[in-house]
CSV table of C-alpha atoms in Angstrom, one decimal:
chain,number,residue,atom,x,y,z
V,46,MET,CA,107.3,97.4,135.2
V,47,ASN,CA,106.2,95.7,138.4
V,48,LEU,CA,109.5,94.6,140.1
V,49,ALA,CA,108.1,91.1,140.7
V,50,LEU,CA,107.9,90.6,136.9
V,51,VAL,CA,111.6,91.2,136.5
V,52,LEU,CA,112.1,87.8,138.0
V,53,VAL,CA,110.2,85.9,135.4
V,54,LEU,CA,110.0,88.0,132.2
V,55,THR,CA,113.0,87.1,130.0
V,56,LEU,CA,114.0,88.3,126.6
V,57,ALA,CA,110.7,90.2,126.6
V,58,SER,CA,109.0,87.0,125.4
V,59,ALA,CA,107.2,85.7,128.5
V,60,ALA,CA,103.9,87.1,129.7
V,61,ALA,CA,102.7,87.4,133.3
V,62,THR,CA,100.1,89.0,135.4
V,63,PRO,CA,100.9,91.1,138.5
V,64,PRO,CA,100.9,89.0,141.6
V,65,ALA,CA,98.1,88.7,144.1
V,66,PRO,CA,98.1,91.0,147.2
V,67,ALA,CA,100.5,90.0,150.0
V,68,ALA,CA,97.5,88.8,152.1
V,69,ALA,CA,97.0,86.0,149.6
V,70,ALA,CA,100.6,85.0,149.5
V,71,GLY,CA,100.4,82.1,152.0
V,72,THR,CA,102.3,81.5,155.3
V,73,ALA,CA,104.0,78.2,154.8
V,74,VAL,CA,107.7,78.2,155.7
V,75,GLY,CA,110.5,75.6,155.2
V,76,ALA,CA,110.1,75.0,151.5
V,77,ALA,CA,112.7,72.8,149.9
V,78,LEU,CA,113.8,72.0,146.3
V,79,PRO,CA,113.6,68.6,144.7
V,80,ALA,CA,116.4,66.4,146.0
V,81,PRO,CA,119.4,65.7,143.8
V,82,THR,CA,119.5,62.3,142.1
V,83,GLY,CA,123.2,61.5,142.1
V,84,PRO,CA,125.3,59.4,144.5
V,85,HIS,CA,127.4,62.2,146.1
V,86,PRO,CA,126.7,64.7,148.8
V,87,VAL,CA,126.8,68.3,147.6
V,88,GLY,CA,129.1,71.1,148.7
V,89,THR,CA,128.8,74.8,147.9
V,90,VAL,CA,130.6,78.0,148.3
V,91,ALA,CA,129.8,81.6,147.2
V,92,VAL,CA,132.7,83.6,145.7
V,93,HIS,CA,133.2,87.3,145.1
V,94,LEU,CA,135.1,88.0,141.9
V,95,ILE,CA,136.4,91.4,140.8
V,96,ASP,CA,137.3,92.1,137.2
V,97,ASP,CA,139.5,95.2,137.3
V,98,SER,CA,140.2,95.0,133.6
V,99,ARG,CA,136.9,96.7,132.7
V,100,PRO,CA,134.5,99.3,134.0
V,101,ASP,CA,131.1,97.9,134.6
V,102,PRO,CA,129.3,98.0,131.2
V,103,LEU,CA,125.8,98.2,132.8
V,104,GLU,CA,126.6,100.7,135.5
V,105,PRO,CA,129.3,103.1,134.1
V,106,SER,CA,129.9,104.8,137.5
V,107,ARG,CA,131.5,101.6,138.7
V,108,PRO,CA,135.2,101.4,137.7
V,109,VAL,CA,135.4,97.6,137.9
V,110,ARG,CA,133.0,94.8,137.2
V,111,GLU,CA,132.1,92.7,140.3
V,112,LEU,CA,130.3,89.3,140.2
V,113,MET,CA,129.1,86.8,142.7
V,114,VAL,CA,129.3,83.2,141.6
V,115,GLN,CA,128.5,80.0,143.5
V,116,LEU,CA,130.4,76.8,143.1
V,117,TRP,CA,128.4,73.6,143.6
V,118,TYR,CA,130.4,70.3,143.7
V,119,PRO,CA,130.5,66.7,144.8
V,120,ALA,CA,131.6,66.7,148.4
V,121,SER,CA,133.6,64.0,150.2
V,122,ARG,CA,131.3,64.2,153.1
V,123,PRO,CA,128.2,66.3,154.0
V,124,THR,CA,129.7,68.7,156.6
V,125,GLY,CA,128.9,72.3,157.2
V,126,PRO,CA,125.5,74.1,157.4
V,127,VAL,CA,122.9,73.5,154.8
V,128,ALA,CA,122.9,76.4,152.3
V,129,ALA,CA,120.0,78.7,151.9
V,130,PHE,CA,118.4,79.1,148.5
V,131,MET,CA,119.4,82.8,148.5
V,132,PRO,CA,121.5,85.1,150.7
V,133,HIS,CA,119.3,86.5,153.5
V,134,GLU,CA,118.9,90.1,152.5
V,135,ALA,CA,118.5,89.3,148.8
V,136,ALA,CA,115.9,86.7,149.5
V,137,GLY,CA,113.9,89.2,151.5
V,138,GLU,CA,114.0,91.7,148.7
V,139,VAL,CA,112.9,89.2,146.1
V,140,ALA,CA,110.0,88.1,148.3
V,141,THR,CA,108.9,91.7,149.1
V,142,ALA,CA,109.1,92.8,145.4
V,143,SER,CA,106.8,89.8,144.6
V,144,GLN,CA,104.4,90.7,147.5
V,145,LEU,CA,105.4,87.6,149.4
V,146,ALA,CA,106.3,87.4,153.1
V,147,PRO,CA,110.1,87.7,153.3
V,148,GLU,CA,110.4,84.6,155.5
V,149,LEU,CA,109.0,82.5,152.7
V,150,MET,CA,112.0,82.9,150.5
V,151,ARG,CA,114.5,83.1,153.4
V,152,THR,CA,113.6,79.7,154.8
V,153,VAL,CA,114.1,77.7,151.5
V,154,ARG,CA,116.9,75.3,151.8
V,155,THR,CA,119.1,73.5,149.2
V,156,ALA,CA,120.9,70.2,149.3
V,157,GLY,CA,124.3,72.0,149.5
V,158,HIS,CA,126.6,72.0,152.5
V,159,GLU,CA,128.5,75.3,152.8
V,160,GLY,CA,132.2,74.8,152.7
V,161,ALA,CA,132.1,71.0,152.6
V,162,PRO,CA,135.4,69.5,151.3
V,163,ILE,CA,135.3,68.6,147.6
V,164,ARG,CA,135.5,65.0,146.6
V,165,ARG,CA,139.0,64.8,145.2
V,166,ARG,CA,139.8,63.1,141.9
V,167,HIS,CA,143.2,62.7,140.2
V,168,ARG,CA,141.9,64.1,136.9
V,169,GLY,CA,139.6,66.7,138.5
V,170,HIS,CA,135.9,67.1,137.7
V,171,PRO,CA,134.3,68.4,134.5
V,172,VAL,CA,133.0,71.9,134.9
V,173,VAL,CA,129.6,73.4,133.8
V,174,LEU,CA,128.6,77.0,133.9
V,175,TYR,CA,125.1,78.2,134.6
V,176,SER,CA,123.6,81.5,133.5
V,177,PRO,CA,120.0,82.4,134.6
V,178,GLY,CA,117.3,84.3,132.7
V,179,LEU,CA,117.3,88.1,132.2
V,180,GLY,CA,116.6,89.7,135.6
V,181,ASN,CA,116.8,86.4,137.4
V,182,PRO,CA,119.2,85.5,140.3
V,183,ARG,CA,121.5,82.6,140.0
V,184,ALA,CA,119.4,80.8,142.6
V,185,PHE,CA,116.5,80.1,140.3
V,186,GLY,CA,118.4,77.2,138.6
V,187,THR,CA,119.5,75.5,141.8
V,188,THR,CA,117.6,72.3,141.4
V,189,VAL,CA,119.4,71.3,138.2
V,190,VAL,CA,122.7,72.8,139.3
V,191,GLN,CA,122.9,70.9,142.5
V,192,ASP,CA,121.8,67.7,140.7
V,193,LEU,CA,124.7,67.9,138.4
V,194,ALA,CA,127.0,68.4,141.4
V,195,SER,CA,125.6,65.3,143.0
V,196,ARG,CA,126.6,63.4,139.8
V,197,GLY,CA,130.2,64.5,139.8
V,198,PHE,CA,130.3,67.9,138.1
V,199,VAL,CA,131.6,71.2,139.4
V,200,VAL,CA,128.9,73.7,138.5
V,201,VAL,CA,129.4,77.5,138.6
V,202,ALA,CA,126.2,79.6,138.8
V,203,ILE,CA,126.7,83.2,137.8
V,204,ASP,CA,124.9,86.3,139.1
V,205,HIS,CA,125.1,88.9,136.4
V,206,THR,CA,125.3,92.1,138.5
V,207,PHE,CA,122.9,95.0,137.5
V,208,ASP,CA,121.1,92.4,135.3
V,209,ALA,CA,119.8,90.2,138.1
V,210,TYR,CA,117.1,91.9,140.1
V,211,VAL,CA,119.3,91.9,143.2
V,212,VAL,CA,122.8,90.5,144.0
V,213,GLN,CA,124.1,90.3,147.6
V,214,PHE,CA,127.8,90.9,148.1
V,215,PRO,CA,129.9,90.2,151.2
V,216,GLY,CA,128.9,92.4,154.1
V,217,GLY,CA,125.3,92.5,153.0
V,218,ARG,CA,125.8,95.0,150.2
V,219,LEU,CA,123.0,94.8,147.6
V,220,GLU,CA,123.2,95.8,144.0
V,221,HIS,CA,119.9,96.0,142.0
V,222,THR,CA,119.0,95.7,138.3
V,223,VAL,CA,119.3,98.7,136.0
V,224,GLN,CA,117.0,96.8,133.6
V,225,PRO,CA,119.5,96.9,130.8
V,226,ASP,CA,118.9,96.7,127.1
V,227,ARG,CA,118.9,93.0,126.4
V,228,PHE,CA,121.6,93.3,123.7
V,229,LEU,CA,123.9,95.2,126.0
V,230,ALA,CA,123.1,92.7,128.8
V,231,GLN,CA,124.0,89.8,126.4
V,232,ARG,CA,127.3,91.2,125.5
V,233,THR,CA,128.1,91.8,129.2
V,234,ARG,CA,127.1,88.3,130.1
V,235,VAL,CA,129.4,86.8,127.4
V,236,ALA,CA,132.3,88.9,128.8
V,237,ASP,CA,131.3,87.8,132.3
V,238,VAL,CA,131.6,84.2,131.2
V,239,GLY,CA,135.1,84.8,129.8
V,240,PHE,CA,136.2,86.4,133.0
V,241,VAL,CA,134.7,83.6,135.2
V,242,LEU,CA,136.6,81.0,133.1
V,243,ALA,CA,139.9,82.8,133.7
V,244,GLU,CA,139.1,83.0,137.4
V,245,LEU,CA,138.4,79.3,137.5
V,246,ALA,CA,141.8,78.6,136.1
V,247,ARG,CA,143.2,80.6,139.1
V,248,ILE,CA,141.0,78.7,141.5
V,249,ASN,CA,142.3,75.4,139.9
V,250,ALA,CA,145.8,76.6,140.5
V,251,GLY,CA,145.2,77.1,144.2
V,252,HIS,CA,144.1,80.7,144.4
V,253,ILE,CA,140.9,82.5,145.5
V,254,VAL,CA,139.2,79.5,147.1
V,255,ALA,CA,141.0,76.9,149.2
V,256,GLY,CA,140.8,73.2,148.5
V,257,PHE,CA,140.0,73.3,144.8
V,258,ASP,CA,143.6,73.0,143.5
V,259,GLY,CA,143.7,70.5,140.6
V,260,GLN,CA,140.0,69.7,140.9
V,261,LEU,CA,138.6,71.6,137.9
V,262,ASP,CA,139.2,69.8,134.6
V,263,LEU,CA,138.8,72.9,132.4
V,264,THR,CA,139.5,70.9,129.3
V,265,ARG,CA,136.0,69.5,129.9
V,266,THR,CA,133.8,72.7,130.3
V,267,GLY,CA,130.2,73.0,129.3
V,268,MET,CA,127.6,75.7,129.7
V,269,PHE,CA,123.8,75.9,130.0
V,270,GLY,CA,121.3,78.6,130.9
V,271,HIS,CA,117.6,79.5,131.0
V,272,SER,CA,116.2,82.0,128.5
V,273,ALA,CA,118.8,84.8,128.2
V,274,GLY,CA,121.2,82.4,129.9
V,275,GLY,CA,120.7,79.8,127.1
V,276,SER,CA,121.4,82.6,124.5
V,277,THR,CA,124.5,83.5,126.5
V,278,ALA,CA,125.8,79.9,126.2
V,279,ALA,CA,125.3,80.0,122.4
V,280,ASN,CA,127.1,83.3,122.1
V,281,ALA,CA,129.9,82.4,124.5
V,282,ILE,CA,130.7,79.4,122.3
V,283,LEU,CA,130.5,81.5,119.2
V,284,ALA,CA,132.9,84.0,120.8
V,285,GLY,CA,135.5,81.3,120.9
V,286,GLN,CA,135.5,80.7,124.7
V,287,PRO,CA,136.7,77.2,125.7
V,288,ILE,CA,133.3,75.7,126.2
V,289,LYS,CA,132.9,72.2,124.7
V,290,SER,CA,129.1,72.0,124.6
V,291,GLY,CA,126.1,74.1,125.3
V,292,LEU,CA,122.5,73.7,126.3
V,293,ASN,CA,119.6,76.3,126.0
V,294,LEU,CA,116.6,76.0,128.3
V,295,ASP,CA,113.7,77.7,126.4
V,296,GLY,CA,115.6,80.9,125.4
V,297,SER,CA,115.4,82.8,122.2
V,298,VAL,CA,118.9,83.2,120.7
V,299,LEU,CA,120.3,86.7,120.3
V,300,PRO,CA,122.7,87.8,117.6
V,301,PRO,CA,125.4,87.2,116.7
V,302,ALA,CA,124.8,83.5,117.3
V,303,SER,CA,121.4,83.7,115.6
V,304,ASP,CA,122.8,85.6,112.5
V,305,ALA,CA,122.8,83.6,109.3
V,306,GLY,CA,126.2,82.0,108.7
V,307,ALA,CA,127.4,82.2,112.3
V,308,LEU,CA,128.5,78.6,112.3
V,309,THR,CA,129.6,76.5,115.2
V,310,CYS,CA,130.7,72.8,115.5
V,311,ARG,CA,130.1,72.4,119.2
V,312,PRO,CA,127.4,69.9,120.4
V,313,PHE,CA,124.3,71.9,121.4
V,314,LEU,CA,120.9,70.9,122.9
V,315,GLN,CA,117.8,73.1,122.6
V,316,LEU,CA,115.3,72.1,125.3
V,317,GLY,CA,112.1,74.1,125.3
V,318,GLY,CA,108.5,74.2,126.1
V,319,ALA,CA,105.8,72.8,123.9
V,320,TYR,CA,105.4,76.1,122.0
V,321,HIS,CA,109.1,77.0,121.7
V,322,THR,CA,110.0,75.6,118.3
V,323,ARG,CA,111.9,76.5,115.2
V,324,ALA,CA,108.5,77.1,113.5
V,325,LEU,CA,107.5,79.7,116.1
V,326,ASP,CA,110.9,81.2,117.0
V,327,PRO,CA,113.0,82.3,114.0
V,328,THR,CA,116.1,82.6,116.2
V,329,TRP,CA,115.9,78.9,116.9
V,330,ALA,CA,115.5,78.1,113.2
V,331,THR,CA,118.6,80.2,112.3
V,332,TYR,CA,120.7,78.9,115.1
V,333,TRP,CA,119.8,75.3,114.3
V,334,ALA,CA,120.9,75.9,110.7
V,335,ASN,CA,124.2,77.3,112.1
V,336,LEU,CA,125.0,74.2,114.1
V,337,ARG,CA,127.5,72.0,112.3
V,338,GLY,CA,128.1,69.4,115.0
V,339,TRP,CA,125.8,67.2,117.0
V,340,ARG,CA,122.5,68.8,117.8
V,341,ARG,CA,119.1,68.1,119.3
V,342,GLU,CA,115.9,70.0,119.7
V,343,LEU,CA,113.6,68.6,122.4
V,344,HIS,CA,110.2,69.9,123.7
V,345,VAL,CA,108.5,69.3,127.0
V,346,ASP,CA,104.7,69.0,126.6
V,347,ASP,CA,102.6,71.4,128.6
V,348,ALA,CA,105.7,73.3,129.9
V,349,GLY,CA,105.8,77.1,129.9
V,350,HIS,CA,108.8,79.5,130.0
V,351,SER,CA,108.9,79.7,133.8
V,352,ASP,CA,108.8,75.9,134.2
V,353,PHE,CA,112.5,76.0,133.3
V,354,SER,CA,113.3,77.5,136.7
V,355,ASP,CA,112.8,76.7,140.4
V,356,LEU,CA,110.1,79.3,140.8
V,357,GLY,CA,107.1,77.0,140.2
V,358,VAL,CA,107.9,74.4,142.9
V,359,LEU,CA,108.5,77.1,145.4
V,360,LEU,CA,105.3,79.0,144.7
V,361,ASP,CA,103.4,75.7,145.1
V,362,GLN,CA,104.9,75.2,148.5
V,363,PHE,CA,104.2,78.8,149.4
V,364,GLY,CA,100.6,78.2,148.8
V,365,VAL,CA,100.1,80.8,146.0
V,366,ASP,CA,98.9,80.5,142.4
V,367,ARG,CA,102.1,80.2,140.3
V,368,HIS,CA,100.2,81.3,137.2
V,369,LEU,CA,100.0,84.8,138.7
V,370,TYR,CA,103.8,85.0,138.8
V,371,GLY,CA,105.0,83.8,135.5
V,372,HIS,CA,104.4,81.9,132.2
V,373,PHE,CA,103.8,78.4,133.5
V,374,GLY,CA,102.2,75.6,131.6
V,375,ALA,CA,99.9,72.8,132.8
V,376,ILE,CA,102.8,70.4,133.7
V,377,GLU,CA,103.5,70.0,137.4
V,378,PRO,CA,106.6,72.0,138.3
V,379,ALA,CA,108.3,69.1,140.1
V,380,ARG,CA,107.8,66.9,137.0
V,381,ALA,CA,109.3,69.7,134.7
V,382,LEU,CA,112.4,69.8,136.9
V,383,ALA,CA,112.7,66.0,137.0
V,384,ILE,CA,112.8,66.1,133.2
V,385,GLN,CA,115.5,68.8,133.2
V,386,GLN,CA,117.6,66.9,135.8
V,387,ALA,CA,117.6,63.8,133.6
V,388,TYR,CA,118.3,65.5,130.2
V,389,VAL,CA,120.7,68.1,131.3
V,390,TRP,CA,122.8,65.5,133.1
V,391,ALA,CA,122.6,63.1,130.2
V,392,PHE,CA,123.8,65.8,127.8
V,393,PHE,CA,126.8,66.8,129.8
V,394,ALA,CA,127.7,63.2,130.8
V,395,GLN,CA,127.8,62.4,127.1
V,396,THR,CA,129.5,65.6,125.8
V,397,LEU,CA,132.0,66.1,128.7
V,398,SER,CA,132.6,62.6,130.1
V,399,ASN,CA,132.2,60.5,126.9
V,400,ALA,CA,129.5,58.4,128.6
V,401,ARG,CA,127.0,57.5,125.8
V,402,GLN,CA,123.4,58.3,126.9
V,403,PRO,CA,120.6,56.5,125.0
V,404,LEU,CA,118.2,59.1,126.5
V,405,LEU,CA,119.5,61.5,123.9
V,406,ASP,CA,119.0,59.1,120.9
V,407,ARG,CA,115.3,58.7,120.9
V,408,PRO,CA,112.0,59.3,122.8
V,409,SER,CA,111.9,57.5,126.2
V,410,ALA,CA,109.0,55.8,127.8
V,411,ALA,CA,110.2,57.2,131.1
V,412,PHE,CA,109.6,60.7,129.9
V,413,PRO,CA,106.7,60.6,127.5
V,414,GLU,CA,106.3,64.4,127.8
V,415,VAL,CA,109.5,64.9,125.8
V,416,THR,CA,109.4,65.0,122.0
V,417,PHE,CA,112.2,65.1,119.5
V,418,GLU,CA,112.3,67.5,116.6
V,419,GLY,CA,114.6,67.1,113.6
V,420,LEU,CA,116.5,64.2,115.0
V,421,ASN,CA,120.1,64.0,113.9
V,422,VAL,CA,121.9,60.8,114.9
V,423,ALA,CA,124.7,60.9,112.3
V,424,ALA,CA,127.3,62.4,114.6
V,425,SER,CA,128.2,61.6,118.2
V,426,PRO,CA,128.1,64.4,120.7
V,427,THR,CA,131.2,63.1,122.4
V,428,LEU,CA,134.5,65.0,122.0
């Protein structure tokens, strides 16, 4: 498989064409993500976590499982350098594998300020985990992640080592994908989520990362993900992990969550492209039948699988044809991300903060591209 395709092929369901030669890759630098929509400045910090309770399931020669995660949070003030989209060496490798000039990916900036002090609250902030698509780095969901942070959530983006195409650890060490079997990758991801939740409890107690003591309200934890990451959210909930609500961005749902009779009462939102429906994806139909709590299935007209990541807006700014790099629809990438910013925030505001969101009750004139399927308004998604 062409290495560039690892970045956008998820759950073996998306189709793509090998990218154009590097000479056609454009020369623009200084690309930026869509701005957050919330009232707070955003802080961010990358954290190296070591799980010495298990050998690495994807790379058996490693005696422990290591992860990189990134915390995004509302900051009290925008101090510290503006964070890059990806760590320097990893960004260069992703670009090179995609036949892009390395400086294109390396110069992308986020809205996050590295090490900025967290905005302190007596109760702490609700927490949301983010898991990317199979083979994708955590960075590919940054637009929605940093938007949630600007609206008062602490968001934890997870790099699943040896699943993601490349993960950069402290000191510049790089670990690359072993292109794992998707079922083994899913089980590993679910275990990663459990480990990260345990480490967040330690962070909240004043360990690992300074300044976060008492600021993570882990009684209000949600999870979302793109593609395999959305399936990970469903399976982590089924595994009994303390996740109050989940959201799937255009991902087929792997077993056991998609097995008949694998019931869950947690609020769950399926947000997919125009052609990702229960009628076309049997895993969506089975999982929908398993949901015993509040549920929604929404579709974004003209959106393709890769429109649920940051890749499209970046490729447009790089001056290349995004359709050569992934399964994109006709929707403009910035518009697709604006829709995700609105609906992902509304879902977690309602399910974790008990703030009723009419956007989830019915179609909205502000977002005519979004259609509702199988509307269920009998139960409230609040907890």
